Coordinates of N, CA and C in Angstrom, one line a residue:
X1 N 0.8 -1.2 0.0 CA 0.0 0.0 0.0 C 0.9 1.2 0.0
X2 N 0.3 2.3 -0.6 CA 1.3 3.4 -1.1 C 1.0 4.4 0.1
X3 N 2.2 5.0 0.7 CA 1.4 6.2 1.8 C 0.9 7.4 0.6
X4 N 0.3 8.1 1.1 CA -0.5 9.2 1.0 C 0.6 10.4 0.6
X5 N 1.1 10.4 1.6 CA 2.1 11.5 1.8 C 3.0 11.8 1.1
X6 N 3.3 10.0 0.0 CA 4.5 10.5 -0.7 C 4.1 11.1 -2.4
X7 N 5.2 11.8 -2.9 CA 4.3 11.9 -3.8 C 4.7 10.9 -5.3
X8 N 3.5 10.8 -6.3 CA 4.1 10.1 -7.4 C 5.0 10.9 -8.1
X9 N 5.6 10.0 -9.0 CA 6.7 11.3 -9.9 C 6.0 11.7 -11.1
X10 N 5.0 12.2 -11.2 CA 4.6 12.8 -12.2 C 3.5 14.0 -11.1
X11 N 3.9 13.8 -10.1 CA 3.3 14.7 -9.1 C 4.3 15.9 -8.5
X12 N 5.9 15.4 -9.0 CA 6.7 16.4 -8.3 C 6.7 17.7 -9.1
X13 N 6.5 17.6 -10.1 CA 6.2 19.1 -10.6 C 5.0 20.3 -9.9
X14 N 4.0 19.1 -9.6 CA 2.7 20.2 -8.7 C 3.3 20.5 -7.7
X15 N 4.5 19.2 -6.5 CA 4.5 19.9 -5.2 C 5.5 21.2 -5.4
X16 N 6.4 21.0 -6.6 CA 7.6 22.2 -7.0 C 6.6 23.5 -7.1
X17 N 5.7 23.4 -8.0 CA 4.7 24.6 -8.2 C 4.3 25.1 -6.7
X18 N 3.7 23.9 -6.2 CA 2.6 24.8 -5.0 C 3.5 25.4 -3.9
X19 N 4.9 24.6 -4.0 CA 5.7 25.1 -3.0 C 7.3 25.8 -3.3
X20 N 6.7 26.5 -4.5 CA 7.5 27.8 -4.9 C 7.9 28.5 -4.2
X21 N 6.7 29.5 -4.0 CA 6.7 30.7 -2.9 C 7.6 30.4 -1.8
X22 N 7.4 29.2 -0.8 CA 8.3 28.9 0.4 C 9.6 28.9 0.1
X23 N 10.1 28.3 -1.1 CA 11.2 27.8 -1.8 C 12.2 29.1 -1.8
X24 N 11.4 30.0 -2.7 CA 11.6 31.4 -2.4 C 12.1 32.2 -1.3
X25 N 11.4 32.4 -0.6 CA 11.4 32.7 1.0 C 12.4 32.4 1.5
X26 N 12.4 30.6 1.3 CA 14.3 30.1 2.0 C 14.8 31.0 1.2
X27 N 15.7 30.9 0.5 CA 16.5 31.1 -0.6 C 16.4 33.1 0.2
X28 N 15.6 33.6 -0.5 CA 15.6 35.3 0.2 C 16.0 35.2 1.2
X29 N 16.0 34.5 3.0 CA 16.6 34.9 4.0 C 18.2 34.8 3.7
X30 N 18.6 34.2 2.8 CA 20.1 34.0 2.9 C 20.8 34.8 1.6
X31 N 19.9 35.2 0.4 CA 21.0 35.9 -0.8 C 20.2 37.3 -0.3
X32 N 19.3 38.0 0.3 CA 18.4 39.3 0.4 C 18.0 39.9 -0.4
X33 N 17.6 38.8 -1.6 CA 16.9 39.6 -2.9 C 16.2 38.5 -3.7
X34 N 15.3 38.9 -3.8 CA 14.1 38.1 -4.8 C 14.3 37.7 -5.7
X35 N 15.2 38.5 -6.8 CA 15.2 37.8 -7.8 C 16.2 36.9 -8.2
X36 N 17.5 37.3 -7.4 CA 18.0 36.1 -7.1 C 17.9 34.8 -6.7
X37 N 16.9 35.1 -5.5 CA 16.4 33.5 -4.9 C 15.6 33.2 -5.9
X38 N 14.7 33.6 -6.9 CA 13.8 32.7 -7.5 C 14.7 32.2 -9.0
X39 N 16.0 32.8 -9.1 CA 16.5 32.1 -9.9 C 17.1 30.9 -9.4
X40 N 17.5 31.2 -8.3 CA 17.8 29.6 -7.2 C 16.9 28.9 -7.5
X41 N 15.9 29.2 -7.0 CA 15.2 28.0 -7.2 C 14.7 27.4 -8.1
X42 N 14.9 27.7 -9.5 CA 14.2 27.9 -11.3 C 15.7 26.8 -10.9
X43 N 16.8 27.1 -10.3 CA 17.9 26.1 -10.7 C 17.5 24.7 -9.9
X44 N 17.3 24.7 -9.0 CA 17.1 23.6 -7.6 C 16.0 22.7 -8.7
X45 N 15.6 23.0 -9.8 CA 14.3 22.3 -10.6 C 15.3 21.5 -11.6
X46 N 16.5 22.2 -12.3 CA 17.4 21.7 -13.0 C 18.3 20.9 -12.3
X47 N 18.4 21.2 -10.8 CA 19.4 20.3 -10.1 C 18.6 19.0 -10.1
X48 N 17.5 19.0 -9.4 CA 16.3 17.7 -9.1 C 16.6 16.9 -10.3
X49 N 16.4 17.8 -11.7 CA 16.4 16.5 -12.8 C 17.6 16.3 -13.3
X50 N 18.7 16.9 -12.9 CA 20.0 16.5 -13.4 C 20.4 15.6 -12.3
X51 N 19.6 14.7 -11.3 CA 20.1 13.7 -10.5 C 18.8 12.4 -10.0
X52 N 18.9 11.4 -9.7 CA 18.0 10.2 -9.4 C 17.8 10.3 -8.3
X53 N 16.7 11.4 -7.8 CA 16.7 11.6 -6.4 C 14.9 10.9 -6.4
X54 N 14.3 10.2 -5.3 CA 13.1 9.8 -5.1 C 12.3 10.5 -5.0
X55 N 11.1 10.0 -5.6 CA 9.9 11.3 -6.0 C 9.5 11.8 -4.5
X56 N 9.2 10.8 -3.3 CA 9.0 11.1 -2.4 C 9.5 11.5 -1.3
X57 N 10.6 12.3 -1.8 CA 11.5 13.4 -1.3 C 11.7 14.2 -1.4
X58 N 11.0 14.5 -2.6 CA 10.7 15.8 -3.5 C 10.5 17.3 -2.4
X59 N 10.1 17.3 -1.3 CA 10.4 18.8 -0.7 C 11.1 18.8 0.3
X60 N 12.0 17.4 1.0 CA 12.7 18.0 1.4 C 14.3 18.4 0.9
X61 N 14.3 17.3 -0.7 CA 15.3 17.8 -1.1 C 15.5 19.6 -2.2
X62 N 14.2 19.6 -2.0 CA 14.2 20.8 -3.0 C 14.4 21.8 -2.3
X63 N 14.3 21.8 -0.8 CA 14.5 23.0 0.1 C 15.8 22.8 0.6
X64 N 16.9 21.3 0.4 CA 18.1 21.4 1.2 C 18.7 21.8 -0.4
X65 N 18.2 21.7 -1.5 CA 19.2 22.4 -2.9 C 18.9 24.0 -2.6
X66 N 17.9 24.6 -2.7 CA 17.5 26.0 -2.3 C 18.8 26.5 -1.6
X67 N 18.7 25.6 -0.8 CA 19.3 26.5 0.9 C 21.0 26.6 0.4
X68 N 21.3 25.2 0.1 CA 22.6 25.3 -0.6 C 23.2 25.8 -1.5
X69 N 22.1 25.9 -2.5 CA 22.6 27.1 -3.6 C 22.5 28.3 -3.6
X70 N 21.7 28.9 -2.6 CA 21.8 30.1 -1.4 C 23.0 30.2 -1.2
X71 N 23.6 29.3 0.1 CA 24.8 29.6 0.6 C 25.8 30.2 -0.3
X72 N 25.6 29.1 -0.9 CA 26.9 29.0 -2.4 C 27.3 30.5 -3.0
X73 N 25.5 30.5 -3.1 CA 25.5 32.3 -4.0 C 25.9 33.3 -3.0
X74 N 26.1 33.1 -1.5 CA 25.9 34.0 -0.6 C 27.8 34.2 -0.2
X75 N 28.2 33.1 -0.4 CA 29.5 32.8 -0.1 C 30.3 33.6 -1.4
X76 N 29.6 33.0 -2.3 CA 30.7 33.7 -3.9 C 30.7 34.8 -3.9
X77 N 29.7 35.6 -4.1 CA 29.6 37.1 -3.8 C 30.4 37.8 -2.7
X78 N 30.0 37.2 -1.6 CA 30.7 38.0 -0.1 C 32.1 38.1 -0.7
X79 N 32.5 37.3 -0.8 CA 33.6 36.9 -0.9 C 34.4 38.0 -2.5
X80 N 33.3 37.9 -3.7 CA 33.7 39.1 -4.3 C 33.7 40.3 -4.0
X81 N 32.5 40.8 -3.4 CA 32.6 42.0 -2.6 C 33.8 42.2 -1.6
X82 N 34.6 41.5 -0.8 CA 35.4 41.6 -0.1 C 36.9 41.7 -1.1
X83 N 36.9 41.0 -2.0 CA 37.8 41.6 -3.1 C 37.7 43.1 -3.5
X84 N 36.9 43.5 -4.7 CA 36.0 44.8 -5.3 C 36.0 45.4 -3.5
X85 N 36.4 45.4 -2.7 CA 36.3 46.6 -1.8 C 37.4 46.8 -1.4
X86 N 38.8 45.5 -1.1 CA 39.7 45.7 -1.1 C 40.6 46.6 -2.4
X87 N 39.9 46.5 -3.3 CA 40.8 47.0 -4.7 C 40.2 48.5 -4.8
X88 N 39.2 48.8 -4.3 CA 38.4 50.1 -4.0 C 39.1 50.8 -3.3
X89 N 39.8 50.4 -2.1 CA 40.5 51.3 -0.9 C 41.5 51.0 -1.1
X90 N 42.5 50.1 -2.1 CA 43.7 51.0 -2.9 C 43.7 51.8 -3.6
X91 N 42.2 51.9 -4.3 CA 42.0 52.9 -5.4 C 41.7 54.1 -4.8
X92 N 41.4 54.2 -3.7 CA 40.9 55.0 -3.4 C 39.5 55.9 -3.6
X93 N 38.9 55.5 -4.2 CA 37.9 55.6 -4.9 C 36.3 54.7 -4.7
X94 N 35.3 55.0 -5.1 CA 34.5 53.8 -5.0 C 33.7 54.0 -6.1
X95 N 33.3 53.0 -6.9 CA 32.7 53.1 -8.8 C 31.3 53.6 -7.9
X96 N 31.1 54.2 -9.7 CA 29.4 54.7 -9.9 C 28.8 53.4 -9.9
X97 N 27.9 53.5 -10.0 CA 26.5 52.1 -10.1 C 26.8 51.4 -11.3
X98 N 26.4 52.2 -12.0 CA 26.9 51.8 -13.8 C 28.1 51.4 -14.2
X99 N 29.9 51.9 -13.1 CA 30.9 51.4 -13.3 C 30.3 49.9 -12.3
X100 N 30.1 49.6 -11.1 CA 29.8 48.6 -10.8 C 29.1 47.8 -11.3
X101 N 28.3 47.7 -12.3 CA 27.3 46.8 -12.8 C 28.0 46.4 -14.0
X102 N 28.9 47.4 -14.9 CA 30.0 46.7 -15.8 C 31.2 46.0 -15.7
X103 N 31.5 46.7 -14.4 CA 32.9 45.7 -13.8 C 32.2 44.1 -13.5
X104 N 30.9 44.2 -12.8 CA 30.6 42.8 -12.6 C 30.0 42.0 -13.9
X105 N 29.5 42.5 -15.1 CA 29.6 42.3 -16.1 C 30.4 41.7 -16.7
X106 N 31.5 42.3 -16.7 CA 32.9 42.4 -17.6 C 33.6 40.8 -16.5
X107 N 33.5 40.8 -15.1 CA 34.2 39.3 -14.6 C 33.2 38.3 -14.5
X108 N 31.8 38.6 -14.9 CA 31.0 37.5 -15.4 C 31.6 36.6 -16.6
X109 N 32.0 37.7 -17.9 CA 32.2 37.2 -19.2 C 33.8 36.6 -19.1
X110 N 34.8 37.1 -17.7 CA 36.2 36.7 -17.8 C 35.8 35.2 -17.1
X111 N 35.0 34.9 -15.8 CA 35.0 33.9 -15.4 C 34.6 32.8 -16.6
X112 N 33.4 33.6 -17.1 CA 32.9 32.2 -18.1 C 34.1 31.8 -19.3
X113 N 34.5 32.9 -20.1 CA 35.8 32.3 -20.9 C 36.7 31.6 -20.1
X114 N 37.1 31.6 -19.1 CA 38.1 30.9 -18.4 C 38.0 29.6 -18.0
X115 N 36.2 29.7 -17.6 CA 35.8 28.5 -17.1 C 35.6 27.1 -18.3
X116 N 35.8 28.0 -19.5 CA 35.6 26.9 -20.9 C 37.3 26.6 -21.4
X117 N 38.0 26.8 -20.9 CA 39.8 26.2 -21.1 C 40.1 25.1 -20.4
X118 N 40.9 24.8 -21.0 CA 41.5 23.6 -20.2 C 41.8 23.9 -18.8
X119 N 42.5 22.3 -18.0 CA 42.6 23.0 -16.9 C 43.9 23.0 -17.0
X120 N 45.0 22.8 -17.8 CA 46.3 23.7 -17.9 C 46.4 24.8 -17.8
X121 N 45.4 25.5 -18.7 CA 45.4 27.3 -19.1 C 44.8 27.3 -18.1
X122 N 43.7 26.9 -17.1 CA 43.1 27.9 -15.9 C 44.7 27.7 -14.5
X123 N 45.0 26.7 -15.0 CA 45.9 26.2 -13.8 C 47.3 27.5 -13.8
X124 N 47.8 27.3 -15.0 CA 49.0 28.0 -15.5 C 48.5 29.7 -15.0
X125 N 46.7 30.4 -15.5 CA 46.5 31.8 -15.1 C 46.1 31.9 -13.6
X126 N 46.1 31.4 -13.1 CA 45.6 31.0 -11.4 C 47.2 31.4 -11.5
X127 N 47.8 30.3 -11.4 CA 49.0 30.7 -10.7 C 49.8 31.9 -10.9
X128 N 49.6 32.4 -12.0 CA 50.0 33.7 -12.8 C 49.6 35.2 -12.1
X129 N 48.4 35.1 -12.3 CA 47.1 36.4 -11.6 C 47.1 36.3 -9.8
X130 N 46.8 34.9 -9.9 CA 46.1 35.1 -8.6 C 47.3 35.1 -7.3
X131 N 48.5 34.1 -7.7 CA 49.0 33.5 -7.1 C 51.0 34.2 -7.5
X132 N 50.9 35.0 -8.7 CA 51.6 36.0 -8.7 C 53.3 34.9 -8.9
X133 N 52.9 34.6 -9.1 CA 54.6 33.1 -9.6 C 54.9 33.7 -11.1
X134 N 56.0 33.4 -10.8 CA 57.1 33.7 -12.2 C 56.6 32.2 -13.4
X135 N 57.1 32.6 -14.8 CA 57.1 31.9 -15.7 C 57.7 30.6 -15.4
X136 N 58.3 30.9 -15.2 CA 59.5 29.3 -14.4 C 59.0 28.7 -13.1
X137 N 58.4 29.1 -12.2 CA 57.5 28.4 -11.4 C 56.2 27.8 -11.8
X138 N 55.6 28.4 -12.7 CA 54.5 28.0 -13.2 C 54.7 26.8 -14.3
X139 N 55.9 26.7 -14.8 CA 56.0 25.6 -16.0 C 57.2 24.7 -15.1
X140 N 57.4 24.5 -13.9 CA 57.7 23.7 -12.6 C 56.6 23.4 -12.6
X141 N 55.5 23.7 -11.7 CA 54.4 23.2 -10.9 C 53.9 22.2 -12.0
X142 N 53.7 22.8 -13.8 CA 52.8 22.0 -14.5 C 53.8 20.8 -15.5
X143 N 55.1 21.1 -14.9 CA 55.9 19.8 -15.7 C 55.9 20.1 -17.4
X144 N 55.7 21.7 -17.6 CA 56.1 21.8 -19.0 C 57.2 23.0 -19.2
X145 N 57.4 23.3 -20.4 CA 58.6 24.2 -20.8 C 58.1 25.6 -20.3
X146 N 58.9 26.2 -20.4 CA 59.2 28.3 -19.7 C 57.8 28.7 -20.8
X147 N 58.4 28.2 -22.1 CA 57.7 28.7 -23.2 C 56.4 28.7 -23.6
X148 N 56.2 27.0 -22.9 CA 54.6 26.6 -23.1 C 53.8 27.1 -21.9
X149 N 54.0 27.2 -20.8 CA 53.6 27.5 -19.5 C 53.1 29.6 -19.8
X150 N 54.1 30.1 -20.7 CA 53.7 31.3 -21.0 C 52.8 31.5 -22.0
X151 N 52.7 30.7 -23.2 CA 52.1 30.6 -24.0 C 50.2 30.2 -23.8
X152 N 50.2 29.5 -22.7 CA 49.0 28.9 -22.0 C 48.5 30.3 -21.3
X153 N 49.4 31.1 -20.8 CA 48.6 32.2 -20.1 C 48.3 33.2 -21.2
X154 N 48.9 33.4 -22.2 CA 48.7 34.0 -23.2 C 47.6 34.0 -23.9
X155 N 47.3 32.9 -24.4 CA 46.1 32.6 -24.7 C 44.9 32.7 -24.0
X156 N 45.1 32.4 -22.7 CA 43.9 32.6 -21.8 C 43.6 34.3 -21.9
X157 N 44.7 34.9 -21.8 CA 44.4 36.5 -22.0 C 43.9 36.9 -23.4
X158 N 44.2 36.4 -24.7 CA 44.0 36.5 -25.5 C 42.5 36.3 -25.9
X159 N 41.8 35.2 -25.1 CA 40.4 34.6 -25.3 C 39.8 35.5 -24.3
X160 N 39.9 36.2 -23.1 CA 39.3 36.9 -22.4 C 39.2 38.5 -23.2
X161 N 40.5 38.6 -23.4 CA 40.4 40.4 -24.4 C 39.2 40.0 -25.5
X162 N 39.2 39.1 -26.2 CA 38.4 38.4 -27.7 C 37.0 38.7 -26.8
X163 N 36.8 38.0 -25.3 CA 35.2 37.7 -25.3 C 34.6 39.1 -24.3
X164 N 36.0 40.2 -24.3 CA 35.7 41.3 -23.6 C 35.0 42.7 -24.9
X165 N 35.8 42.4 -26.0 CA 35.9 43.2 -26.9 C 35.4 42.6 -28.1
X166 N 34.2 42.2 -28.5 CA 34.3 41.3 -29.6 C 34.1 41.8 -30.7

């Protein structure tokens, strides 16, 4: 005999609908804006079917993806803003709205080019940018030549300038 309680899987679409709004709600206490949480949770629907999770689990896993892809979003951000405010009060300066909404723009379109390279070329500009190593440390760490180790960051710059400027 079937409980009551659980739902069929051609029923988890209605509990997803009817329990939107809540979904919502989680998601707003932790990113503090609506439209971001309801894109969380428009994702938490793509997470559900990108995995074999049981129909009759259907809300409490859709409120522990919510909550986590909250965090996530809550974590990545902070954590850019604590950059972008460090690089502000060297600058001394703090952007317009419009410089803010382009600079976050403009490292939208560097992350995504980056994030489509190998992971030599992210490996080799990580260690480059972020981590500030010489040519020769960086073709050490990845077990290739001075030449190719420079050449891999090159191109990563070259594909970022291409998807900044197109």
């Amino acid at each position: 005999m079937a409980n009551s309680d659980q739902p069929e899987p051609d029923t988890v679409e209605t509990l997803f609908i009817a329990d939107r709004e809540r979904l919502i709600q989680i998601a707003c206490r932790i990113v503090e804006s609506r439209a971001i949480a309801e894109e969380i949770v428009q994702e938490s629907w793509i997470r559900w079917h990108g995995r074999n999770y049981r129909p009759d689990q259907a809300g409490p896993i859709f409120r522990r993806i919510v909550a986590n892809l909250a965090t996530d979003w809550y974590r990545a951000t902070r954590s850019e803003r604590s950059v972008m405010s460090d690089i502000y009060a060297m600058r001394g300066n703090v952007p317009s709205t419009e410089s803010a909404v382009i600079a976050r723009n403009e490292l939208a379109i560097i992350v995504k080019t980056i994030s489509n390279m190998s992971d030599s070329h992210i490996k080799a500009f990580r260690k480059r940018t972020l981590h500030g190593k010489k040519y020769k440390e960086i073709a050490e760490d990845l077990g290739v030549s001075v030449g190719y180790a420079f050449r891999l960051i090159e191109q990563v710059m070259v594909e970022i300038y291409l998807a900044l400027d197109p």
